[in-house]
Amino acid sequence: DIRMTQSPSSLSASVGDRVTITCRASQDISNYLAWFQQKPGKAPKSLIYAASSLQSGVPSRFSGSGSGTDFTLTISSLQPEDFATYYCQQYKSYPFTFGPGTKVDVK
Amino acid sequence: EVQLVESGGGLVQPGGSLRLSCAASGFTISSYSMNWVRQAPGKGLEWVSYISSSSSTIYYADSVKGRFTISRDNGKNSLYLQMNSLRVEDTAVYYCVGGYWGQGTLVTVSS
């Protein structure tokens, strides 16, 4: 199975900050990586697929990059509605494993 | 507006069965592969099962293999998950996912 790790596990930030979350795969997954956002008590929401393609309707302050084993989710200017937990997921080979999540909270 | 609406969750005793359904609207599932993903209380996301658009390819997580069966009816724009031999550790919110996410349905396995 491909193991996904994320760093940091949590971070504190302020509105307007640039935030970067890293996701690492235990083996090469090319660009078969997605990012999701989840707010407390809510269903996750798809943000990015194919490592860097923005889902329809997702604000352009979100961006993804990377290929192979190392990936990054960047929020260019954190907004109040962005405080949430973020998960990465590989879909190169099953089981389609998720990372453990990164919680972004208020500084 | 795209909506995926799960139903069929509830309280069941260990060893019991449930069938989850996911009805799509504003979104035609026939062109898309679909997944079930679950989240145990206070935990992260766990992928459960995948089905291709034509049902020709199906995958399961090892934790549910042999007990759960995924299926779809493209004519009814719906996805299903038949869950048998349920265990306490299957307790979770189950999400239907196909690019979009449903709101989830809670499955509680307890005696």
JSON list of C-alpha atoms in Angstrom, two decimals:
[
{"chain": "A", "resi": 1, "resn": "ASP", "atom": "CA", "xyz": [0.00, 0.00, 0.00]},
{"chain": "A", "resi": 2, "resn": "ILE", "atom": "CA", "xyz": [1.09, 3.58, -0.64]},
{"chain": "A", "resi": 3, "resn": "ARG", "atom": "CA", "xyz": [1.49, 5.51, 2.59]},
{"chain": "A", "resi": 4, "resn": "MET", "atom": "CA", "xyz": [0.67, 9.22, 2.61]},
{"chain": "A", "resi": 5, "resn": "THR", "atom": "CA", "xyz": [2.12, 11.62, 5.15]},
{"chain": "A", "resi": 6, "resn": "GLN", "atom": "CA", "xyz": [1.36, 15.31, 5.69]},
{"chain": "A", "resi": 7, "resn": "SER", "atom": "CA", "xyz": [3.26, 18.05, 7.42]},
{"chain": "A", "resi": 8, "resn": "PRO", "atom": "CA", "xyz": [2.67, 19.84, 9.58]},
{"chain": "A", "resi": 9, "resn": "SER", "atom": "CA", "xyz": [-0.10, 18.01, 11.40]},
{"chain": "A", "resi": 10, "resn": "SER", "atom": "CA", "xyz": [-1.41, 21.39, 12.50]},
{"chain": "A", "resi": 11, "resn": "LEU", "atom": "CA", "xyz": [-0.55, 25.03, 12.07]},
{"chain": "A", "resi": 12, "resn": "SER", "atom": "CA", "xyz": [-1.74, 28.35, 13.40]},
{"chain": "A", "resi": 13, "resn": "ALA", "atom": "CA", "xyz": [-2.07, 31.25, 11.00]},
{"chain": "A", "resi": 14, "resn": "SER", "atom": "CA", "xyz": [-3.66, 34.66, 10.61]},
{"chain": "A", "resi": 15, "resn": "VAL", "atom": "CA", "xyz": [-5.95, 36.03, 7.95]},
{"chain": "A", "resi": 16, "resn": "GLY", "atom": "CA", "xyz": [-3.83, 37.16, 5.02]},
{"chain": "A", "resi": 17, "resn": "ASP", "atom": "CA", "xyz": [-1.01, 34.71, 5.69]},
{"chain": "A", "resi": 18, "resn": "ARG", "atom": "CA", "xyz": [0.45, 32.49, 3.00]},
{"chain": "A", "resi": 19, "resn": "VAL", "atom": "CA", "xyz": [-0.02, 28.87, 4.09]},
{"chain": "A", "resi": 20, "resn": "THR", "atom": "CA", "xyz": [1.78, 25.84, 2.71]},
{"chain": "A", "resi": 21, "resn": "ILE", "atom": "CA", "xyz": [0.95, 22.21, 3.48]},
{"chain": "A", "resi": 22, "resn": "THR", "atom": "CA", "xyz": [3.13, 19.34, 2.32]},
{"chain": "A", "resi": 23, "resn": "CYS", "atom": "CA", "xyz": [2.04, 15.83, 1.36]},
{"chain": "A", "resi": 24, "resn": "ARG", "atom": "CA", "xyz": [4.46, 13.00, 0.70]},
{"chain": "A", "resi": 25, "resn": "ALA", "atom": "CA", "xyz": [3.80, 9.60, -0.85]},
{"chain": "A", "resi": 26, "resn": "SER", "atom": "CA", "xyz": [5.81, 6.51, 0.03]},
{"chain": "A", "resi": 27, "resn": "GLN", "atom": "CA", "xyz": [6.28, 5.78, -3.69]},
{"chain": "A", "resi": 28, "resn": "ASP", "atom": "CA", "xyz": [5.93, 7.52, -7.02]},
{"chain": "A", "resi": 29, "resn": "ILE", "atom": "CA", "xyz": [2.30, 8.43, -7.73]},
{"chain": "A", "resi": 30, "resn": "SER", "atom": "CA", "xyz": [2.99, 10.72, -10.71]},
{"chain": "A", "resi": 31, "resn": "ASN", "atom": "CA", "xyz": [0.31, 13.42, -10.39]},
{"chain": "A", "resi": 32, "resn": "TYR", "atom": "CA", "xyz": [-2.51, 11.20, -9.10]},
{"chain": "A", "resi": 33, "resn": "LEU", "atom": "CA", "xyz": [-3.09, 13.37, -6.06]},
{"chain": "A", "resi": 34, "resn": "ALA", "atom": "CA", "xyz": [-6.13, 15.24, -4.76]},
{"chain": "A", "resi": 35, "resn": "TRP", "atom": "CA", "xyz": [-6.64, 17.75, -1.95]},
{"chain": "A", "resi": 36, "resn": "PHE", "atom": "CA", "xyz": [-9.76, 18.14, 0.18]},
{"chain": "A", "resi": 37, "resn": "GLN", "atom": "CA", "xyz": [-10.95, 20.65, 2.76]},
{"chain": "A", "resi": 38, "resn": "GLN", "atom": "CA", "xyz": [-13.14, 19.69, 5.71]},
{"chain": "A", "resi": 39, "resn": "LYS", "atom": "CA", "xyz": [-14.74, 22.00, 8.24]},
{"chain": "A", "resi": 40, "resn": "PRO", "atom": "CA", "xyz": [-15.98, 20.69, 11.61]},
{"chain": "A", "resi": 41, "resn": "GLY", "atom": "CA", "xyz": [-19.24, 18.78, 11.32]},
{"chain": "A", "resi": 42, "resn": "LYS", "atom": "CA", "xyz": [-19.30, 19.12, 7.53]},
{"chain": "A", "resi": 43, "resn": "ALA", "atom": "CA", "xyz": [-18.57, 16.86, 4.58]},
{"chain": "A", "resi": 44, "resn": "PRO", "atom": "CA", "xyz": [-15.23, 17.27, 2.87]},
{"chain": "A", "resi": 45, "resn": "LYS", "atom": "CA", "xyz": [-15.01, 19.42, -0.24]},
{"chain": "A", "resi": 46, "resn": "SER", "atom": "CA", "xyz": [-12.82, 18.74, -3.26]},
{"chain": "A", "resi": 47, "resn": "LEU", "atom": "CA", "xyz": [-10.24, 21.43, -3.91]},
{"chain": "A", "resi": 48, "resn": "ILE", "atom": "CA", "xyz": [-7.65, 20.08, -6.33]},
{"chain": "A", "resi": 49, "resn": "TYR", "atom": "CA", "xyz": [-7.22, 17.02, -8.55]},
{"chain": "A", "resi": 50, "resn": "ALA", "atom": "CA", "xyz": [-4.31, 15.81, -10.64]},
{"chain": "A", "resi": 51, "resn": "ALA", "atom": "CA", "xyz": [-1.98, 17.56, -8.18]},
{"chain": "A", "resi": 52, "resn": "SER", "atom": "CA", "xyz": [-2.52, 21.05, -9.58]},
{"chain": "A", "resi": 53, "resn": "SER", "atom": "CA", "xyz": [-5.94, 21.32, -11.27]},
{"chain": "A", "resi": 54, "resn": "LEU", "atom": "CA", "xyz": [-8.48, 23.43, -9.42]},
{"chain": "A", "resi": 55, "resn": "GLN", "atom": "CA", "xyz": [-11.97, 22.02, -9.01]},
{"chain": "A", "resi": 56, "resn": "SER", "atom": "CA", "xyz": [-14.68, 24.21, -10.46]},
{"chain": "A", "resi": 57, "resn": "GLY", "atom": "CA", "xyz": [-15.72, 26.95, -8.09]},
{"chain": "A", "resi": 58, "resn": "VAL", "atom": "CA", "xyz": [-12.65, 26.76, -5.86]},
{"chain": "A", "resi": 59, "resn": "PRO", "atom": "CA", "xyz": [-11.06, 30.19, -5.26]},
{"chain": "A", "resi": 60, "resn": "SER", "atom": "CA", "xyz": [-7.81, 30.88, -7.09]},
{"chain": "A", "resi": 61, "resn": "ARG", "atom": "CA", "xyz": [-5.97, 31.54, -3.81]},
{"chain": "A", "resi": 62, "resn": "PHE", "atom": "CA", "xyz": [-5.73, 27.75, -3.57]},
{"chain": "A", "resi": 63, "resn": "SER", "atom": "CA", "xyz": [-3.03, 26.09, -5.65]},
{"chain": "A", "resi": 64, "resn": "GLY", "atom": "CA", "xyz": [-1.37, 22.70, -5.79]},
{"chain": "A", "resi": 65, "resn": "SER", "atom": "CA", "xyz": [1.98, 21.60, -7.08]},
{"chain": "A", "resi": 66, "resn": "GLY", "atom": "CA", "xyz": [4.27, 18.61, -7.19]},
{"chain": "A", "resi": 67, "resn": "SER", "atom": "CA", "xyz": [4.77, 15.29, -8.89]},
{"chain": "A", "resi": 68, "resn": "GLY", "atom": "CA", "xyz": [6.20, 11.93, -8.00]},
{"chain": "A", "resi": 69, "resn": "THR", "atom": "CA", "xyz": [6.35, 11.75, -4.22]},
{"chain": "A", "resi": 70, "resn": "ASP", "atom": "CA", "xyz": [6.28, 15.37, -2.99]},
{"chain": "A", "resi": 71, "resn": "PHE", "atom": "CA", "xyz": [3.29, 17.67, -3.21]},
{"chain": "A", "resi": 72, "resn": "THR", "atom": "CA", "xyz": [2.24, 21.04, -1.85]},
{"chain": "A", "resi": 73, "resn": "LEU", "atom": "CA", "xyz": [-1.06, 22.81, -1.22]},
{"chain": "A", "resi": 74, "resn": "THR", "atom": "CA", "xyz": [-0.70, 26.57, -0.95]},
{"chain": "A", "resi": 75, "resn": "ILE", "atom": "CA", "xyz": [-3.24, 29.14, 0.18]},
{"chain": "A", "resi": 76, "resn": "SER", "atom": "CA", "xyz": [-1.86, 32.45, -1.04]},
{"chain": "A", "resi": 77, "resn": "SER", "atom": "CA", "xyz": [-3.80, 34.69, 1.35]},
{"chain": "A", "resi": 78, "resn": "LEU", "atom": "CA", "xyz": [-5.69, 32.89, 4.10]},
{"chain": "A", "resi": 79, "resn": "GLN", "atom": "CA", "xyz": [-9.34, 33.91, 4.46]},
{"chain": "A", "resi": 80, "resn": "PRO", "atom": "CA", "xyz": [-11.60, 33.41, 7.50]},
{"chain": "A", "resi": 81, "resn": "GLU", "atom": "CA", "xyz": [-13.49, 30.62, 5.73]},
{"chain": "A", "resi": 82, "resn": "ASP", "atom": "CA", "xyz": [-10.26, 28.69, 5.11]},
{"chain": "A", "resi": 83, "resn": "PHE", "atom": "CA", "xyz": [-9.76, 27.57, 8.71]},
{"chain": "A", "resi": 84, "resn": "ALA", "atom": "CA", "xyz": [-10.30, 23.85, 8.35]},
{"chain": "A", "resi": 85, "resn": "THR", "atom": "CA", "xyz": [-8.57, 20.49, 8.08]},
{"chain": "A", "resi": 86, "resn": "TYR", "atom": "CA", "xyz": [-6.93, 19.60, 4.78]},
{"chain": "A", "resi": 87, "resn": "TYR", "atom": "CA", "xyz": [-6.37, 16.08, 3.47]},
{"chain": "A", "resi": 88, "resn": "CYS", "atom": "CA", "xyz": [-4.41, 14.75, 0.53]},
{"chain": "A", "resi": 89, "resn": "GLN", "atom": "CA", "xyz": [-5.26, 11.48, -1.22]},
{"chain": "A", "resi": 90, "resn": "GLN", "atom": "CA", "xyz": [-3.45, 9.38, -3.80]},
{"chain": "A", "resi": 91, "resn": "TYR", "atom": "CA", "xyz": [-5.43, 7.62, -6.50]},
{"chain": "A", "resi": 92, "resn": "LYS", "atom": "CA", "xyz": [-2.54, 6.09, -8.45]},
{"chain": "A", "resi": 93, "resn": "SER", "atom": "CA", "xyz": [-3.20, 2.62, -7.09]},
{"chain": "A", "resi": 94, "resn": "TYR", "atom": "CA", "xyz": [-5.67, 1.08, -4.71]},
{"chain": "A", "resi": 95, "resn": "PRO", "atom": "CA", "xyz": [-6.19, 1.30, -1.81]},
{"chain": "A", "resi": 96, "resn": "PHE", "atom": "CA", "xyz": [-6.62, 5.00, -2.50]},
{"chain": "A", "resi": 97, "resn": "THR", "atom": "CA", "xyz": [-5.03, 6.19, 0.71]},
{"chain": "A", "resi": 98, "resn": "PHE", "atom": "CA", "xyz": [-5.51, 9.52, 2.46]},
{"chain": "A", "resi": 99, "resn": "GLY", "atom": "CA", "xyz": [-3.01, 11.51, 4.43]},
{"chain": "A", "resi": 100, "resn": "PRO", "atom": "CA", "xyz": [-3.73, 12.03, 8.15]},
{"chain": "A", "resi": 101, "resn": "GLY", "atom": "CA", "xyz": [-4.77, 15.64, 7.68]},
{"chain": "A", "resi": 102, "resn": "THR", "atom": "CA", "xyz": [-3.44, 19.10, 8.52]},
{"chain": "A", "resi": 103, "resn": "LYS", "atom": "CA", "xyz": [-5.52, 21.32, 10.77]},
{"chain": "A", "resi": 104, "resn": "VAL", "atom": "CA", "xyz": [-5.27, 25.05, 10.07]},
{"chain": "A", "resi": 105, "resn": "ASP", "atom": "CA", "xyz": [-6.49, 27.14, 12.99]},
{"chain": "A", "resi": 106, "resn": "VAL", "atom": "CA", "xyz": [-6.47, 30.74, 14.12]},
{"chain": "A", "resi": 107, "resn": "LYS", "atom": "CA", "xyz": [-3.25, 32.16, 15.49]},
{"chain": "B", "resi": 1, "resn": "GLU", "atom": "CA", "xyz": [-26.84, 22.47, -8.34]},
{"chain": "B", "resi": 2, "resn": "VAL", "atom": "CA", "xyz": [-24.98, 19.22, -7.83]},
{"chain": "B", "resi": 3, "resn": "GLN", "atom": "CA", "xyz": [-26.24, 17.09, -4.97]},
{"chain": "B", "resi": 4, "resn": "LEU", "atom": "CA", "xyz": [-25.26, 13.65, -3.75]},
{"chain": "B", "resi": 5, "resn": "VAL", "atom": "CA", "xyz": [-27.64, 12.48, -1.05]},
{"chain": "B", "resi": 6, "resn": "GLU", "atom": "CA", "xyz": [-26.81, 9.39, 0.99]},
{"chain": "B", "resi": 7, "resn": "SER", "atom": "CA", "xyz": [-29.40, 7.40, 2.90]},
{"chain": "B", "resi": 8, "resn": "GLY", "atom": "CA", "xyz": [-29.72, 4.08, 4.66]},
{"chain": "B", "resi": 9, "resn": "GLY", "atom": "CA", "xyz": [-27.53, 4.64, 7.68]},
{"chain": "B", "resi": 10, "resn": "GLY", "atom": "CA", "xyz": [-28.59, 3.88, 11.21]},
{"chain": "B", "resi": 11, "resn": "LEU", "atom": "CA", "xyz": [-27.98, 1.77, 14.29]},
{"chain": "B", "resi": 12, "resn": "VAL", "atom": "CA", "xyz": [-27.29, -1.93, 13.72]},
{"chain": "B", "resi": 13, "resn": "GLN", "atom": "CA", "xyz": [-26.02, -4.74, 15.92]},
{"chain": "B", "resi": 14, "resn": "PRO", "atom": "CA", "xyz": [-22.67, -6.41, 15.25]},
{"chain": "B", "resi": 15, "resn": "GLY", "atom": "CA", "xyz": [-23.10, -9.02, 12.53]},
{"chain": "B", "resi": 16, "resn": "GLY", "atom": "CA", "xyz": [-26.00, -7.15, 10.98]},
{"chain": "B", "resi": 17, "resn": "SER", "atom": "CA", "xyz": [-26.45, -5.64, 7.54]},
{"chain": "B", "resi": 18, "resn": "LEU", "atom": "CA", "xyz": [-27.26, -2.26, 6.02]},
{"chain": "B", "resi": 19, "resn": "ARG", "atom": "CA", "xyz": [-27.61, -0.99, 2.47]},
{"chain": "B", "resi": 20, "resn": "LEU", "atom": "CA", "xyz": [-26.50, 2.56, 1.79]},
{"chain": "B", "resi": 21, "resn": "SER", "atom": "CA", "xyz": [-27.81, 4.48, -1.20]},
{"chain": "B", "resi": 22, "resn": "CYS", "atom": "CA", "xyz": [-26.55, 7.63, -2.86]},
{"chain": "B", "resi": 23, "resn": "ALA", "atom": "CA", "xyz": [-28.86, 9.55, -5.17]},
{"chain": "B", "resi": 24, "resn": "ALA", "atom": "CA", "xyz": [-27.32, 12.11, -7.48]},
{"chain": "B", "resi": 25, "resn": "SER", "atom": "CA", "xyz": [-28.98, 15.18, -8.92]},
{"chain": "B", "resi": 26, "resn": "GLY", "atom": "CA", "xyz": [-27.58, 17.94, -11.11]},
{"chain": "B", "resi": 27, "resn": "PHE", "atom": "CA", "xyz": [-24.82, 15.46, -11.88]},
{"chain": "B", "resi": 28, "resn": "THR", "atom": "CA", "xyz": [-24.91, 12.43, -14.16]},
{"chain": "B", "resi": 29, "resn": "ILE", "atom": "CA", "xyz": [-22.90, 9.69, -12.50]},
{"chain": "B", "resi": 30, "resn": "SER", "atom": "CA", "xyz": [-22.77, 7.47, -15.59]},
{"chain": "B", "resi": 31, "resn": "SER", "atom": "CA", "xyz": [-19.66, 9.26, -16.87]},
{"chain": "B", "resi": 32, "resn": "TYR", "atom": "CA", "xyz": [-17.77, 9.04, -13.61]},
{"chain": "B", "resi": 33, "resn": "SER", "atom": "CA", "xyz": [-16.14, 6.51, -11.37]},
{"chain": "B", "resi": 34, "resn": "MET", "atom": "CA", "xyz": [-17.53, 6.66, -7.85]},
{"chain": "B", "resi": 35, "resn": "ASN", "atom": "CA", "xyz": [-16.24, 5.91, -4.38]},
{"chain": "B", "resi": 36, "resn": "TRP", "atom": "CA", "xyz": [-17.39, 5.37, -0.83]},
{"chain": "B", "resi": 37, "resn": "VAL", "atom": "CA", "xyz": [-15.25, 7.02, 1.84]},
{"chain": "B", "resi": 38, "resn": "ARG", "atom": "CA", "xyz": [-15.84, 6.80, 5.59]},
{"chain": "B", "resi": 39, "resn": "GLN", "atom": "CA", "xyz": [-14.84, 8.74, 8.65]},
{"chain": "B", "resi": 40, "resn": "ALA", "atom": "CA", "xyz": [-14.94, 7.23, 12.12]},
{"chain": "B", "resi": 41, "resn": "PRO", "atom": "CA", "xyz": [-15.85, 9.63, 14.94]},
{"chain": "B", "resi": 42, "resn": "GLY", "atom": "CA", "xyz": [-12.97, 12.05, 15.54]},
{"chain": "B", "resi": 43, "resn": "LYS", "atom": "CA", "xyz": [-10.76, 10.35, 12.96]},
{"chain": "B", "resi": 44, "resn": "GLY", "atom": "CA", "xyz": [-9.48, 11.01, 9.46]},
{"chain": "B", "resi": 45, "resn": "LEU", "atom": "CA", "xyz": [-10.82, 9.92, 6.10]},
{"chain": "B", "resi": 46, "resn": "GLU", "atom": "CA", "xyz": [-10.66, 6.27, 5.02]},
{"chain": "B", "resi": 47, "resn": "TRP", "atom": "CA", "xyz": [-11.29, 5.15, 1.44]},
{"chain": "B", "resi": 48, "resn": "VAL", "atom": "CA", "xyz": [-13.69, 2.17, 1.38]},
{"chain": "B", "resi": 49, "resn": "SER", "atom": "CA", "xyz": [-14.54, 1.19, -2.20]},
{"chain": "B", "resi": 50, "resn": "TYR", "atom": "CA", "xyz": [-14.33, 2.23, -5.87]},
{"chain": "B", "resi": 51, "resn": "ILE", "atom": "CA", "xyz": [-16.46, 1.42, -8.90]},
{"chain": "B", "resi": 52, "resn": "SER", "atom": "CA", "xyz": [-15.71, 2.46, -12.47]},
{"chain": "B", "resi": 53, "resn": "SER", "atom": "CA", "xyz": [-18.33, 4.17, -14.63]},
{"chain": "B", "resi": 54, "resn": "SER", "atom": "CA", "xyz": [-19.34, 0.89, -16.32]},
{"chain": "B", "resi": 55, "resn": "SER", "atom": "CA", "xyz": [-18.97, -1.23, -13.16]},
{"chain": "B", "resi": 56, "resn": "SER", "atom": "CA", "xyz": [-16.22, -3.20, -14.91]},
{"chain": "B", "resi": 57, "resn": "THR", "atom": "CA", "xyz": [-13.62, -2.37, -12.24]},
{"chain": "B", "resi": 58, "resn": "ILE", "atom": "CA", "xyz": [-14.29, -2.58, -8.52]},
{"chain": "B", "resi": 59, "resn": "TYR", "atom": "CA", "xyz": [-11.88, -2.24, -5.60]},
{"chain": "B", "resi": 60, "resn": "TYR", "atom": "CA", "xyz": [-12.29, -2.59, -1.84]},
{"chain": "B", "resi": 61, "resn": "ALA", "atom": "CA", "xyz": [-10.21, -1.67, 1.16]},
{"chain": "B", "resi": 62, "resn": "ASP", "atom": "CA", "xyz": [-8.86, -4.78, 2.88]},
{"chain": "B", "resi": 63, "resn": "SER", "atom": "CA", "xyz": [-10.86, -3.83, 5.99]},
{"chain": "B", "resi": 64, "resn": "VAL", "atom": "CA", "xyz": [-14.18, -4.40, 4.17]},
{"chain": "B", "resi": 65, "resn": "LYS", "atom": "CA", "xyz": [-13.29, -6.92, 1.46]},
{"chain": "B", "resi": 66, "resn": "GLY", "atom": "CA", "xyz": [-15.64, -9.91, 1.47]},
{"chain": "B", "resi": 67, "resn": "ARG", "atom": "CA", "xyz": [-18.22, -8.06, 3.60]},
{"chain": "B", "resi": 68, "resn": "PHE", "atom": "CA", "xyz": [-19.15, -4.97, 1.56]},
{"chain": "B", "resi": 69, "resn": "THR", "atom": "CA", "xyz": [-20.40, -4.82, -2.03]},
{"chain": "B", "resi": 70, "resn": "ILE", "atom": "CA", "xyz": [-20.45, -1.65, -4.12]},
{"chain": "B", "resi": 71, "resn": "SER", "atom": "CA", "xyz": [-22.82, -1.29, -7.06]},
{"chain": "B", "resi": 72, "resn": "ARG", "atom": "CA", "xyz": [-24.40, 1.38, -9.20]},
{"chain": "B", "resi": 73, "resn": "ASP", "atom": "CA", "xyz": [-27.47, 1.93, -11.34]},
{"chain": "B", "resi": 74, "resn": "ASN", "atom": "CA", "xyz": [-26.63, 4.56, -13.92]},
{"chain": "B", "resi": 75, "resn": "GLY", "atom": "CA", "xyz": [-30.23, 4.59, -15.11]},
{"chain": "B", "resi": 76, "resn": "LYS", "atom": "CA", "xyz": [-31.32, 5.65, -11.63]},
{"chain": "B", "resi": 77, "resn": "ASN", "atom": "CA", "xyz": [-28.28, 7.91, -11.22]},
{"chain": "B", "resi": 78, "resn": "SER", "atom": "CA", "xyz": [-27.52, 6.10, -7.99]},
{"chain": "B", "resi": 79, "resn": "LEU", "atom": "CA", "xyz": [-24.70, 4.38, -6.10]},
{"chain": "B", "resi": 80, "resn": "TYR", "atom": "CA", "xyz": [-25.05, 1.70, -3.45]},
{"chain": "B", "resi": 81, "resn": "LEU", "atom": "CA", "xyz": [-23.05, -0.01, -0.71]},
{"chain": "B", "resi": 82, "resn": "GLN", "atom": "CA", "xyz": [-24.31, -3.30, 0.71]},
{"chain": "B", "resi": 83, "resn": "MET", "atom": "CA", "xyz": [-22.69, -3.83, 4.08]},
{"chain": "B", "resi": 84, "resn": "ASN", "atom": "CA", "xyz": [-22.84, -7.29, 5.70]},
{"chain": "B", "resi": 85, "resn": "SER", "atom": "CA", "xyz": [-21.25, -8.81, 8.80]},
{"chain": "B", "resi": 86, "resn": "LEU", "atom": "CA", "xyz": [-20.91, -5.34, 10.30]},
{"chain": "B", "resi": 87, "resn": "ARG", "atom": "CA", "xyz": [-18.37, -4.79, 13.07]},
{"chain": "B", "resi": 88, "resn": "VAL", "atom": "CA", "xyz": [-18.09, -2.16, 15.78]},
{"chain": "B", "resi": 89, "resn": "GLU", "atom": "CA", "xyz": [-15.10, -0.72, 13.90]},
{"chain": "B", "resi": 90, "resn": "ASP", "atom": "CA", "xyz": [-17.31, -0.02, 10.86]},
{"chain": "B", "resi": 91, "resn": "THR", "atom": "CA", "xyz": [-18.98, 2.77, 12.84]},
{"chain": "B", "resi": 92, "resn": "ALA", "atom": "CA", "xyz": [-18.48, 5.93, 10.80]},
{"chain": "B", "resi": 93, "resn": "VAL", "atom": "CA", "xyz": [-20.04, 8.55, 8.58]},
{"chain": "B", "resi": 94, "resn": "TYR", "atom": "CA", "xyz": [-20.12, 7.13, 5.06]},
{"chain": "B", "resi": 95, "resn": "TYR", "atom": "CA", "xyz": [-19.71, 9.52, 2.14]},
{"chain": "B", "resi": 96, "resn": "CYS", "atom": "CA", "xyz": [-20.55, 9.00, -1.50]},
{"chain": "B", "resi": 97, "resn": "VAL", "atom": "CA", "xyz": [-17.84, 10.65, -3.62]},
{"chain": "B", "resi": 98, "resn": "GLY", "atom": "CA", "xyz": [-17.53, 11.33, -7.33]},
{"chain": "B", "resi": 99, "resn": "GLY", "atom": "CA", "xyz": [-15.58, 14.55, -7.54]},
{"chain": "B", "resi": 100, "resn": "TYR", "atom": "CA", "xyz": [-18.36, 15.95, -5.42]},
{"chain": "B", "resi": 101, "resn": "TRP", "atom": "CA", "xyz": [-19.11, 14.75, -1.90]},
{"chain": "B", "resi": 102, "resn": "GLY", "atom": "CA", "xyz": [-22.43, 13.87, -0.36]},
{"chain": "B", "resi": 103, "resn": "GLN", "atom": "CA", "xyz": [-23.36, 15.07, 3.12]},
{"chain": "B", "resi": 104, "resn": "GLY", "atom": "CA", "xyz": [-22.77, 11.61, 4.57]},
{"chain": "B", "resi": 105, "resn": "THR", "atom": "CA", "xyz": [-24.86, 9.06, 6.43]},
{"chain": "B", "resi": 106, "resn": "LEU", "atom": "CA", "xyz": [-23.99, 7.79, 9.90]},
{"chain": "B", "resi": 107, "resn": "VAL", "atom": "CA", "xyz": [-23.63, 4.07, 10.48]},
{"chain": "B", "resi": 108, "resn": "THR", "atom": "CA", "xyz": [-23.42, 2.98, 14.10]},
{"chain": "B", "resi": 109, "resn": "VAL", "atom": "CA", "xyz": [-22.61, -0.64, 14.89]},
{"chain": "B", "resi": 110, "resn": "SER", "atom": "CA", "xyz": [-23.30, -1.39, 18.54]},
{"chain": "B", "resi": 111, "resn": "SER", "atom": "CA", "xyz": [-25.01, -3.91, 20.74]}
]
